PDB file of C-alpha atoms and ligand atoms in Angstrom:
ATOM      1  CA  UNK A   1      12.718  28.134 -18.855  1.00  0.00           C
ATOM      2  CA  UNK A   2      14.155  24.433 -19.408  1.00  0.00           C
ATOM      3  CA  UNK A   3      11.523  21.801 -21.038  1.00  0.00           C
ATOM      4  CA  UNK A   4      13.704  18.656 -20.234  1.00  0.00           C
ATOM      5  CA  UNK A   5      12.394  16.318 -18.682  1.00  0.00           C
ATOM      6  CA  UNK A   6      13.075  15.356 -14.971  1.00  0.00           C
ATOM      7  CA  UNK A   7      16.404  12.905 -14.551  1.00  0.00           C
ATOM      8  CA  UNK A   8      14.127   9.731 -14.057  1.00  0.00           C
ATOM      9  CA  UNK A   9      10.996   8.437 -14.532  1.00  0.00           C
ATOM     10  CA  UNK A  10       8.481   6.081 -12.420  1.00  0.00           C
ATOM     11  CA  UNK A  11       8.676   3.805 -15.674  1.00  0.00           C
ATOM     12  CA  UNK A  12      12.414   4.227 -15.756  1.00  0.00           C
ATOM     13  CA  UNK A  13      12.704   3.124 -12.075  1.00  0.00           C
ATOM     14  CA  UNK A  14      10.245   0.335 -12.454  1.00  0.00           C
ATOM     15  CA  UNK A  15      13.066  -0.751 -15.529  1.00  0.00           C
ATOM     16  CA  UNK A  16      15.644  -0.617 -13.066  1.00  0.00           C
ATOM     17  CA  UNK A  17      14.238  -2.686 -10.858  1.00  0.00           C
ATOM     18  CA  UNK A  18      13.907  -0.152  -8.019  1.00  0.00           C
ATOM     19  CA  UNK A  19      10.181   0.603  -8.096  1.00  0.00           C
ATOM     20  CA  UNK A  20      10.191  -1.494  -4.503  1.00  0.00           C
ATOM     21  CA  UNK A  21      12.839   0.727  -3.060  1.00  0.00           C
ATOM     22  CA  UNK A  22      11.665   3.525  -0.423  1.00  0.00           C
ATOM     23  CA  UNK A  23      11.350   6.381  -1.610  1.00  0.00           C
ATOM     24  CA  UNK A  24      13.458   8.363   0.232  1.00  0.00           C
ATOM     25  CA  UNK A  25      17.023   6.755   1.002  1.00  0.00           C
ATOM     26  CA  UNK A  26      19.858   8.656   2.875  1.00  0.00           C
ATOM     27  CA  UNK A  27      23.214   6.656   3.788  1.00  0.00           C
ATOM     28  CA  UNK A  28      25.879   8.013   6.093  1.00  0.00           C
ATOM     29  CA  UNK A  29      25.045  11.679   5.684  1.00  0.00           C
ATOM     30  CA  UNK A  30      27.549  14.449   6.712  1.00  0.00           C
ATOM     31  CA  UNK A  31      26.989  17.676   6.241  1.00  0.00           C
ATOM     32  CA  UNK A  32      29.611  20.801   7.126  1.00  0.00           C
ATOM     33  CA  UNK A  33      29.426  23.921   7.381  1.00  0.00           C
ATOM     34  CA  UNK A  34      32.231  26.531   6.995  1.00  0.00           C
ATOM     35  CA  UNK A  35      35.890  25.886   6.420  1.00  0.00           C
ATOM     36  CA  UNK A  36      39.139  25.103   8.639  1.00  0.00           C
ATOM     37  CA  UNK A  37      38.976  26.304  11.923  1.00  0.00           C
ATOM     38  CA  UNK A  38      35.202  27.973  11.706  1.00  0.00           C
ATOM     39  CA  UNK A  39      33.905  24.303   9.841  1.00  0.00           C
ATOM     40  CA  UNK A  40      31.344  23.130  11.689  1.00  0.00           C
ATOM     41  CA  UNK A  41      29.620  19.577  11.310  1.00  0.00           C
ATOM     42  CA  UNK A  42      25.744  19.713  11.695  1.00  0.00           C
ATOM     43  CA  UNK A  43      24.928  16.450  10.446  1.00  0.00           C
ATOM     44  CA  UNK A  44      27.330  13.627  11.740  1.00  0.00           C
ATOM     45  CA  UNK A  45      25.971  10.469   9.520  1.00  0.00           C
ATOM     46  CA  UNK A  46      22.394  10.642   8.980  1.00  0.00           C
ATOM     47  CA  UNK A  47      20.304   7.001   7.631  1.00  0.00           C
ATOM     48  CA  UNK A  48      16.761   7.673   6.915  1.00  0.00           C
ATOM     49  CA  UNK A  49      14.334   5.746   4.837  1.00  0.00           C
ATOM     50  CA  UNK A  50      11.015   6.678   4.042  1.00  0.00           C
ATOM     51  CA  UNK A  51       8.326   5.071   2.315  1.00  0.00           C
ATOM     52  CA  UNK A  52       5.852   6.269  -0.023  1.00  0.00           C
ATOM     53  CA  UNK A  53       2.538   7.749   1.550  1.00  0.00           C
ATOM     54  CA  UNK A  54       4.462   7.899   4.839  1.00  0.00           C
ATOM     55  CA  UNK A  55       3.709  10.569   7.271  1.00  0.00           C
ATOM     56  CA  UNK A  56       6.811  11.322   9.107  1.00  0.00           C
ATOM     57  CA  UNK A  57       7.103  14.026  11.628  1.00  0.00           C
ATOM     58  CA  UNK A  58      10.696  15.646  12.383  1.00  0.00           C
ATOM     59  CA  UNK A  59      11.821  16.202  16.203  1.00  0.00           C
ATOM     60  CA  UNK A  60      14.376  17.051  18.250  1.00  0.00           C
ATOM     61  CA  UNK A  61      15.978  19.952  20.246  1.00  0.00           C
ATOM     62  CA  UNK A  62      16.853  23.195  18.388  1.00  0.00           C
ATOM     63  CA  UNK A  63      20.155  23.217  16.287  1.00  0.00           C
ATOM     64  CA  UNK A  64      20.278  19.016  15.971  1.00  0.00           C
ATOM     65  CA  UNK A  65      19.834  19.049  12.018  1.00  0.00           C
ATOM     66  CA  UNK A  66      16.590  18.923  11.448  1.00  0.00           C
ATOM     67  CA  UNK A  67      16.563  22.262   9.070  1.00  0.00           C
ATOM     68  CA  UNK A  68      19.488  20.908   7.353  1.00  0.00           C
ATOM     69  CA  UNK A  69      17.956  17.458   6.611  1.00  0.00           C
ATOM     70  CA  UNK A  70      14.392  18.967   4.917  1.00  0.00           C
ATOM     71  CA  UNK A  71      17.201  21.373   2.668  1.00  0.00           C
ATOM     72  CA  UNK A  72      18.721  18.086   1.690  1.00  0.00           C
ATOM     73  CA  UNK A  73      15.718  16.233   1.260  1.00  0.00           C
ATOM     74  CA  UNK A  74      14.292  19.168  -0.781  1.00  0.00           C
ATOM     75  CA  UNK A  75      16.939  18.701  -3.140  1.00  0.00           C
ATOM     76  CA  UNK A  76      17.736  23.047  -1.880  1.00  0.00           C
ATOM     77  CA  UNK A  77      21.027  21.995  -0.685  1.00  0.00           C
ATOM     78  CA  UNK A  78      23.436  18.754  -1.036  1.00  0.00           C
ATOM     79  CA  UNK A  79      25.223  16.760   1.719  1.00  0.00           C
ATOM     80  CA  UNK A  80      28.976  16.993   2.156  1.00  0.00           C
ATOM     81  CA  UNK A  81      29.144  13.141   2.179  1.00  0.00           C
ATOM     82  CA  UNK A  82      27.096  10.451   1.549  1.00  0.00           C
ATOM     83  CA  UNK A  83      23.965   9.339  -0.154  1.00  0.00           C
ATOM     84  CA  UNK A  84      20.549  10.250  -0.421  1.00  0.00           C
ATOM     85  CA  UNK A  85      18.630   8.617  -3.811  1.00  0.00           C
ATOM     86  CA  UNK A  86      14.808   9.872  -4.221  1.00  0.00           C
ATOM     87  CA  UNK A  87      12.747   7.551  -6.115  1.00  0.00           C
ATOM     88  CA  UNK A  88      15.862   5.193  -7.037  1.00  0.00           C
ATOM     89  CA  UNK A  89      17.923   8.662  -8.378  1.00  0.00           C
ATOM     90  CA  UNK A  90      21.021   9.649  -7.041  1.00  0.00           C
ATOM     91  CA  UNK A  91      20.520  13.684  -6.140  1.00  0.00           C
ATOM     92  CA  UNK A  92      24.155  14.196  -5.239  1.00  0.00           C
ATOM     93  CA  UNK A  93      25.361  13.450  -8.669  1.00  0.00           C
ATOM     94  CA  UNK A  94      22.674  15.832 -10.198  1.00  0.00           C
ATOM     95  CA  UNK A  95      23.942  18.767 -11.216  1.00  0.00           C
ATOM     96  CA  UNK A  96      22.090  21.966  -9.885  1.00  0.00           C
ATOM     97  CA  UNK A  97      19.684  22.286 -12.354  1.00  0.00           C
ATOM     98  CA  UNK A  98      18.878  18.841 -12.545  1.00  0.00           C
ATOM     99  CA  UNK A  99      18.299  18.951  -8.896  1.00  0.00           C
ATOM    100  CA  UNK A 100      15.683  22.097  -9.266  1.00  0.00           C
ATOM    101  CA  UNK A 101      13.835  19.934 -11.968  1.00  0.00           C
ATOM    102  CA  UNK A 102      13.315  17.165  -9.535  1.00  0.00           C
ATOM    103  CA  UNK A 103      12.313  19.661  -6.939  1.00  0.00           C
ATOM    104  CA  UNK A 104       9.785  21.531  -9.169  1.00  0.00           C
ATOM    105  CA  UNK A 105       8.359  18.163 -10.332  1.00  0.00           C
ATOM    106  CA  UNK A 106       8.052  16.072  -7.520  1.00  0.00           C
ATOM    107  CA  UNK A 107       8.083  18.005  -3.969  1.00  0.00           C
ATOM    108  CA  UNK A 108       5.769  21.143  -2.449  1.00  0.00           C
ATOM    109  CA  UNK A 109       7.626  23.267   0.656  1.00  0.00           C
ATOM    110  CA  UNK A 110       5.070  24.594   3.317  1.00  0.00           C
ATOM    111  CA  UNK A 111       6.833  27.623   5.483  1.00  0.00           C
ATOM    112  CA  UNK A 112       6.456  28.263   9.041  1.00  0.00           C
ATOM    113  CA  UNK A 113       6.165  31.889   7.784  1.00  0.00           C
ATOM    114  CA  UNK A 114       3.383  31.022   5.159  1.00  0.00           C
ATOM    115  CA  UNK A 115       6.033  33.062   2.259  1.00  0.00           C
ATOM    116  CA  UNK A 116       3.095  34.861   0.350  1.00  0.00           C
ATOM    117  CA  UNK A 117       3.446  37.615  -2.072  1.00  0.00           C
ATOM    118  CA  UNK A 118       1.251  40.318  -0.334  1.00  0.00           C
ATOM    119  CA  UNK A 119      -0.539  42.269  -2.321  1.00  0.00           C
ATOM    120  CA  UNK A 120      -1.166  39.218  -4.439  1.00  0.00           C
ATOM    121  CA  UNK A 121      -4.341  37.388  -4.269  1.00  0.00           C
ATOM    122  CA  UNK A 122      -4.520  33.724  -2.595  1.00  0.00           C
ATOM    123  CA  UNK A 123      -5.792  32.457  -6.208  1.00  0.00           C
ATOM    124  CA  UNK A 124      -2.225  34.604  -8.073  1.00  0.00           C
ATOM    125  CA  UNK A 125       0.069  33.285  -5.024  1.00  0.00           C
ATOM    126  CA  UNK A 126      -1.378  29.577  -5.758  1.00  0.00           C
ATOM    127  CA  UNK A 127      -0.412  29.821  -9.194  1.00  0.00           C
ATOM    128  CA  UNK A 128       2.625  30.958  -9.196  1.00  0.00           C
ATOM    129  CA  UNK A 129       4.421  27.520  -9.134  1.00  0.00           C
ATOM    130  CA  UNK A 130       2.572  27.039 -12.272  1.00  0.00           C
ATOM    131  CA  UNK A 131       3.736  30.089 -13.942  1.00  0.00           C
ATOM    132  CA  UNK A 132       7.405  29.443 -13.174  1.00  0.00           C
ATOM    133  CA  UNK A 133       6.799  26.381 -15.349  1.00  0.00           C
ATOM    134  CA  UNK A 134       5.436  28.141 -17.908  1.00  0.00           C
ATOM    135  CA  UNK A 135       2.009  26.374 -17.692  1.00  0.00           C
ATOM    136  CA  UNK A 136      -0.946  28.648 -19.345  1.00  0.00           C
ATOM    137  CA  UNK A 137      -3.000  31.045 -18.335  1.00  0.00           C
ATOM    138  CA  UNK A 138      -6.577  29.110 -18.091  1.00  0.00           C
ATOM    139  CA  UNK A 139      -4.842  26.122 -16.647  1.00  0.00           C
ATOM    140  CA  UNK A 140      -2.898  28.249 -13.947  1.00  0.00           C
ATOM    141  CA  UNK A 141      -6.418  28.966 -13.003  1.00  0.00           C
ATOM    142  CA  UNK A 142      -8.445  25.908 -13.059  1.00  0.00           C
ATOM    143  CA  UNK A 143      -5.990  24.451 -11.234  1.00  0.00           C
ATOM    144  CA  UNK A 144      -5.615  26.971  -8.859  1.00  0.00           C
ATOM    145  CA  UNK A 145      -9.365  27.377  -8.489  1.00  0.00           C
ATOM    146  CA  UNK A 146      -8.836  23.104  -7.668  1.00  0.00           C
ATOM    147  CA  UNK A 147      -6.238  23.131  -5.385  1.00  0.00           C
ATOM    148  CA  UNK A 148      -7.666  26.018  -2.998  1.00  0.00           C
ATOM    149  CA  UNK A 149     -10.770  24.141  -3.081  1.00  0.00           C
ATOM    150  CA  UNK A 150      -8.753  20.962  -1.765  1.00  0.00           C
ATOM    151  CA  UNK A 151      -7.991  23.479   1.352  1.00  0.00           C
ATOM    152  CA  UNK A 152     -11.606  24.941   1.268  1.00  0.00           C
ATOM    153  CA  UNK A 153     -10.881  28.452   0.185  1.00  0.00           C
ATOM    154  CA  UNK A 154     -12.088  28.646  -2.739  1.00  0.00           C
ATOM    155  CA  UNK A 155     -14.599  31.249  -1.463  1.00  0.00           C
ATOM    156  CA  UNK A 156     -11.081  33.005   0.003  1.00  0.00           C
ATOM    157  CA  UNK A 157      -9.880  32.979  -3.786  1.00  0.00           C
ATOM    158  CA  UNK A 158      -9.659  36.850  -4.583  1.00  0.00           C
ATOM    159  CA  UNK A 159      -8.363  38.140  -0.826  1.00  0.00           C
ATOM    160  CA  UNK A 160      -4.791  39.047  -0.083  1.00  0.00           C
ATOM    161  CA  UNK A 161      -2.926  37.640   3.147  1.00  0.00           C
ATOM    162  CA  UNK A 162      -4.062  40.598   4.724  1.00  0.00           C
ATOM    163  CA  UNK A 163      -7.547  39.728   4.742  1.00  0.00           C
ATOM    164  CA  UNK A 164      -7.083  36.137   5.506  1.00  0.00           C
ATOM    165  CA  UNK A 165      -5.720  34.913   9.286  1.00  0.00           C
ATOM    166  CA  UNK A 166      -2.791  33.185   9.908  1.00  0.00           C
ATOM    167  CA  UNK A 167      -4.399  29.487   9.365  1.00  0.00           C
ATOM    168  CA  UNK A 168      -6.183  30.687   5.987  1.00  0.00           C
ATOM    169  CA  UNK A 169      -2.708  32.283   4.941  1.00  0.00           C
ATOM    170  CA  UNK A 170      -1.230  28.599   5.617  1.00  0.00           C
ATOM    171  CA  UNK A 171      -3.879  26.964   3.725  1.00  0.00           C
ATOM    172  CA  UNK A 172      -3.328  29.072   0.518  1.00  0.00           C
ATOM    173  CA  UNK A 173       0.196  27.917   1.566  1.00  0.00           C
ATOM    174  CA  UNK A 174      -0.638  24.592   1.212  1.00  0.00           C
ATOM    175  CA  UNK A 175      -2.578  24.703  -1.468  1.00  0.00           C
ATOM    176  CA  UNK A 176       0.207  26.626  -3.495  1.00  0.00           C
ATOM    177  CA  UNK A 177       2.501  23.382  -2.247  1.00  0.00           C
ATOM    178  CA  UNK A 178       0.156  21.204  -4.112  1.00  0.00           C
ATOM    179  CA  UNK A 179      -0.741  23.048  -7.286  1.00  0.00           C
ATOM    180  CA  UNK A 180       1.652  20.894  -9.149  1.00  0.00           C
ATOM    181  CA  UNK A 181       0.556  17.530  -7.752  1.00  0.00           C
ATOM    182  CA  UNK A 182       3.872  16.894  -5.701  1.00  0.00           C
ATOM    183  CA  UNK A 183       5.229  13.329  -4.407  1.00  0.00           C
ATOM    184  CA  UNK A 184       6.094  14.827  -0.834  1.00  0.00           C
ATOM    185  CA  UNK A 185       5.127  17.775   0.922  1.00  0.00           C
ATOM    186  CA  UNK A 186       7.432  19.204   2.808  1.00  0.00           C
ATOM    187  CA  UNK A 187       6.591  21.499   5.945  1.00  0.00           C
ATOM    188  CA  UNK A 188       8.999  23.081   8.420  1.00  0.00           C
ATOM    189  CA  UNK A 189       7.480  23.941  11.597  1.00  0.00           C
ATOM    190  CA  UNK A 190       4.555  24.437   9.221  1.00  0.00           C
ATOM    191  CA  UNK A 191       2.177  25.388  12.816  1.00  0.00           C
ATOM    192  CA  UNK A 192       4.670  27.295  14.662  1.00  0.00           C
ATOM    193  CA  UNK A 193       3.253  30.876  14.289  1.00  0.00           C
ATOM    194  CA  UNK A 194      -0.123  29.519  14.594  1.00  0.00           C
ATOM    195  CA  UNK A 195      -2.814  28.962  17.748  1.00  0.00           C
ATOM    196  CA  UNK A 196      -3.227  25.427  19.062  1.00  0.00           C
ATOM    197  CA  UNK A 197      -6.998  25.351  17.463  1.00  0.00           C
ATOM    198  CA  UNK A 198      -5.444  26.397  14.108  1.00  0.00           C
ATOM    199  CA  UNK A 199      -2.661  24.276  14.487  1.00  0.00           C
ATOM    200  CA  UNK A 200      -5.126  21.276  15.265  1.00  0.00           C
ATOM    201  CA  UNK A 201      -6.430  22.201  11.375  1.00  0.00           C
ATOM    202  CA  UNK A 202      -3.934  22.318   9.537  1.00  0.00           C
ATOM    203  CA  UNK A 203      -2.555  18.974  11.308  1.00  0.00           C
ATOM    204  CA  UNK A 204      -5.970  17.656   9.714  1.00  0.00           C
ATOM    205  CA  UNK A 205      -5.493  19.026   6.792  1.00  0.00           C
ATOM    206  CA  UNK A 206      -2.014  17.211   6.432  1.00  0.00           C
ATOM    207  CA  UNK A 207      -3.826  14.083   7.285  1.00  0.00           C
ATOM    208  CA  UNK A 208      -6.758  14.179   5.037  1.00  0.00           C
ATOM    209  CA  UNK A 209      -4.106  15.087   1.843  1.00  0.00           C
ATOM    210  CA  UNK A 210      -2.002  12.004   3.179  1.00  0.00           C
ATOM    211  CA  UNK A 211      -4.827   9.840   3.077  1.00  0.00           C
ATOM    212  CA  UNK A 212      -4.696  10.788  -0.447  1.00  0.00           C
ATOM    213  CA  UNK A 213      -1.306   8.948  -1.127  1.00  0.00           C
ATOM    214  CA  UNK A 214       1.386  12.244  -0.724  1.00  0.00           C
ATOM    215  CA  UNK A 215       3.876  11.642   1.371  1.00  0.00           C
ATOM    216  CA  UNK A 216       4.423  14.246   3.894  1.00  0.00           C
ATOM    217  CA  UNK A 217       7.325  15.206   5.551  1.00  0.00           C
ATOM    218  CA  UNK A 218       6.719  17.641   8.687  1.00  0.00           C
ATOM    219  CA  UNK A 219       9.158  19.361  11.308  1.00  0.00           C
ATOM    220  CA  UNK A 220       7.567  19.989  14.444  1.00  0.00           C
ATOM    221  CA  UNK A 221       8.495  20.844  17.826  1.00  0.00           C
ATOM    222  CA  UNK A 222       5.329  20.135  19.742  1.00  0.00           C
ATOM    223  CA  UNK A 223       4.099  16.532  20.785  1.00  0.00           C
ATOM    224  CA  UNK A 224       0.643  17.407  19.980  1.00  0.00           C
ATOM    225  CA  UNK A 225       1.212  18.017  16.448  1.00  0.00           C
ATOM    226  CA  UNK A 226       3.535  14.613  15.913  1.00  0.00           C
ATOM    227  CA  UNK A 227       0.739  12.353  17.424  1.00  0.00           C
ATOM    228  CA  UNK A 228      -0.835  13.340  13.693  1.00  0.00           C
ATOM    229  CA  UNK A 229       2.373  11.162  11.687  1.00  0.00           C
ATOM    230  CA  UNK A 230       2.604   7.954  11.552  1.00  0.00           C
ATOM    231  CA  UNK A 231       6.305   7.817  11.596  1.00  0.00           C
ATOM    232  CA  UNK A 232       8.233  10.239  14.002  1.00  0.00           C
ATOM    233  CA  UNK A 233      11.986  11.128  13.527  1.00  0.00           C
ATOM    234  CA  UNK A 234      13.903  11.968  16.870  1.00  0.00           C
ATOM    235  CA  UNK A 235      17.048  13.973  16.193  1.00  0.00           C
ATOM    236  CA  UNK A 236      19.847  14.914  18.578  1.00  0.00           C
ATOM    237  CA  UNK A 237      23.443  16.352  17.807  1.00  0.00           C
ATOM    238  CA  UNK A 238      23.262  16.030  14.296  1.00  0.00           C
ATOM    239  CA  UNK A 239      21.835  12.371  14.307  1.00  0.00           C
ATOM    240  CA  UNK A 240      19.199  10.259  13.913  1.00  0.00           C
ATOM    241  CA  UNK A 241      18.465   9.195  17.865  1.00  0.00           C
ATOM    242  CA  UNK A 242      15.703   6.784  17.152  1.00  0.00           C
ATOM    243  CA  UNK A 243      12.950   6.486  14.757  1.00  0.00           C
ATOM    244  CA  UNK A 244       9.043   5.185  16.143  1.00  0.00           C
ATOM    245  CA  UNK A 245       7.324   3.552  13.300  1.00  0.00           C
ATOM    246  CA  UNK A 246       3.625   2.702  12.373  1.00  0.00           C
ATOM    247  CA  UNK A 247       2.191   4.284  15.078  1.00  0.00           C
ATOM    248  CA  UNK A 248      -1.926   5.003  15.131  1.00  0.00           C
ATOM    249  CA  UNK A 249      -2.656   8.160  13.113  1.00  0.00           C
ATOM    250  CA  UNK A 250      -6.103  10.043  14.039  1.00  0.00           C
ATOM    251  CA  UNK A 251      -5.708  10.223  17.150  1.00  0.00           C
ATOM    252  CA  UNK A 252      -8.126  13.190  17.143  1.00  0.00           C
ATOM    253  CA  UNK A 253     -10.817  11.914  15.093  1.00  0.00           C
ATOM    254  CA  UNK A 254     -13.709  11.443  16.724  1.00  0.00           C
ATOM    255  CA  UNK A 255     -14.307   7.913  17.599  1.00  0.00           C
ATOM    256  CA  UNK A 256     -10.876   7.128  16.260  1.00  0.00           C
ATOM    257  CA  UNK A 257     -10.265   3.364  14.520  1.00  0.00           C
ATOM    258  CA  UNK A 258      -9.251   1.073  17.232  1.00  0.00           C
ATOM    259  CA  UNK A 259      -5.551  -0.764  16.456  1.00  0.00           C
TER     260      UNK A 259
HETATM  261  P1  ADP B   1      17.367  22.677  13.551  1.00  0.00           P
HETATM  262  O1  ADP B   1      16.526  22.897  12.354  1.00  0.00           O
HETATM  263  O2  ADP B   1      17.264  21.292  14.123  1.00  0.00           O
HETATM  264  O3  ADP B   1      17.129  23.721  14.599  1.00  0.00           O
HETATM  265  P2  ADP B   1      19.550  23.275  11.744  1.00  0.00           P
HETATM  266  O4  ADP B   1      19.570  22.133  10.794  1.00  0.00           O
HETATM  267  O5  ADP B   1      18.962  24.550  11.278  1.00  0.00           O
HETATM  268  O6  ADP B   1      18.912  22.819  13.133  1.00  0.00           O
HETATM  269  O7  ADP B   1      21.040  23.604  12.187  1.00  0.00           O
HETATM  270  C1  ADP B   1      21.929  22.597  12.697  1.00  0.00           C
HETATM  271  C2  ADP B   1      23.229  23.279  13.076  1.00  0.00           C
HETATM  272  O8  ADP B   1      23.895  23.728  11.905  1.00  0.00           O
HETATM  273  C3  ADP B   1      23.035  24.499  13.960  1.00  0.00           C
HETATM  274  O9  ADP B   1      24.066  24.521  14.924  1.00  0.00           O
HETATM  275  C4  ADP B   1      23.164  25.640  12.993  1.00  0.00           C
HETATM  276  O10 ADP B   1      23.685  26.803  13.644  1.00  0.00           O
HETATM  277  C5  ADP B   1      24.149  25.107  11.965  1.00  0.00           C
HETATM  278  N1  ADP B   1      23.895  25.692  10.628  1.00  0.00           N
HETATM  279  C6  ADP B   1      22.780  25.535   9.893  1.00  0.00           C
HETATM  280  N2  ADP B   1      22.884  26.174   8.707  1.00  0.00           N
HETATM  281  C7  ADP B   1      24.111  26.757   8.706  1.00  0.00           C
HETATM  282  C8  ADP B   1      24.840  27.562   7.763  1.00  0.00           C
HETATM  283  N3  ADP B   1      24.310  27.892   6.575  1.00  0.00           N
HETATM  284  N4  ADP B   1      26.079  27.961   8.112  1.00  0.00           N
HETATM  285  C9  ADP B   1      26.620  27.626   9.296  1.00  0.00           C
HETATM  286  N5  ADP B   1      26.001  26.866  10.228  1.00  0.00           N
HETATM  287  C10 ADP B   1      24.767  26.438   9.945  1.00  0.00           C
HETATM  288 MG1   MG B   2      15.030  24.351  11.963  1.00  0.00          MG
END
């Protein structure tokens, strides 16, 4: 297990004079698949910014790139051309395990799958980010025991997926996403094997841990679960189509805030 330190700090950044910049920046984006004949191109040029506590949700039809862009933004996979610099560092320069350093620091994935061990307990599957950094054994726990109680399962704590439903399982998801105090939270199609009323929870979820400061980060294909960001990506043909910005979050809160 590597002990060096991630590529850049907020205190180098703030040195550098980028501490302003958004945090996420992409630039002319390609990305291709396959070689010669069989190559195909599912991201054509792709600019993105995104600001830090942002809540951006991801559209667009099936196939237009929006899998592609989270792997990139993840720092899981790097773009055939251009640029994409997370908090002011350049990730296609990093080198691959430089790039896994930033990922493990800074940035939780949430599954539409949920991806739990099974016969592992929610608390043991919550830790395990923590024990692939080699953290100990009573703080794997305590924060554990803290992060399922940010989801509200702490009473869940010793049951297996089994014995939890599908929205439970994606809160211990969640919860495992935030176990090392991530940046962003990433989530593809985090509701799409889930029930509209479940769905409608773990949208509020999202937006209770944004109102925290993390920056989320959220594919979706339904229009019910976008009204939840405050930013929503449109994507078409391995583009960005058009980007809506600022709109009114909470739109299911009772009484919502007025704009
Ligand atoms: P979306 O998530 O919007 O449905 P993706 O980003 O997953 O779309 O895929 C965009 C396009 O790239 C699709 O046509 C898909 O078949 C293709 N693609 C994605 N990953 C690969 C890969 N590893 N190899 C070849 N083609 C891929
Ligand atoms: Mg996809």
């Amino acid at each position: 297990m590597s002990t060096a330190s991630p590529p850049l700090t907020e205190a180098d950044a703030a040195r550098n004079g980028r501490a302003a910049e958004a945090l996420i920046e992409m630039e002319g984006i390609t990305k291709t698949f396959g070689q010669g004949a069989a190559a195909f191109q599912a991201l054509k040029g792709v600019d993105l910014s995104i600001d830090r506590g942002d809540f951006v949700a991801v559209m667009g039809p099936s196939g237009s790139g929006k899998s592609t862009t989270m792997n990139i933004l993840g720092c899981l996979d790097v773009p055939t051309t251009g640029r994409f610099r997370f908090r002011g560092v350049e990730v296609q320069d990093l080198a691959r395990d430089q790039r896994s350093l930033l990922r493990r620091r800074y940035l939780g994935f949430v599954f539409q799958g949920f991806n739990l061990l099974a016969r592992t307990s929610a608390l043991e599957n919550v830790e395990l980010p923590l024990l692939y950094r080699g953290e100990k054994k009573k703080q794997r726990r305590e924060a554990a025991e803290r992060s399922l109680d940010l989801v509200g399962l702490l009473p869940w704590a010793d049951h297996t997926p089994a014995e939890l439903s599908g929205g439970q399982q994606q809160r211990v998801a969640i919860a495992r996403a935030l176990v090392t105090d991530p940046d962003v939270l990433l989530a593809d199609e985090p509701t799409g094997n889930l029930d509209t009323e479940r769905s409608l929870e773990i949208m509020e979820l999202l937006t209770d841990l944004n109102k925290t400061g993390i920056t989320i980060l959220m594919v979706t294909h339904e229009e019910e679960m976008a009204q939840f960001a405050k930013t929503i990506v449109h994507f078409r043909d391995g583009l960005v189509e058009r980007i809506d910005r600022g709109l009114k979050s909470h739109v299911h809160a009772p009484g919502g805030e007025h704009a």
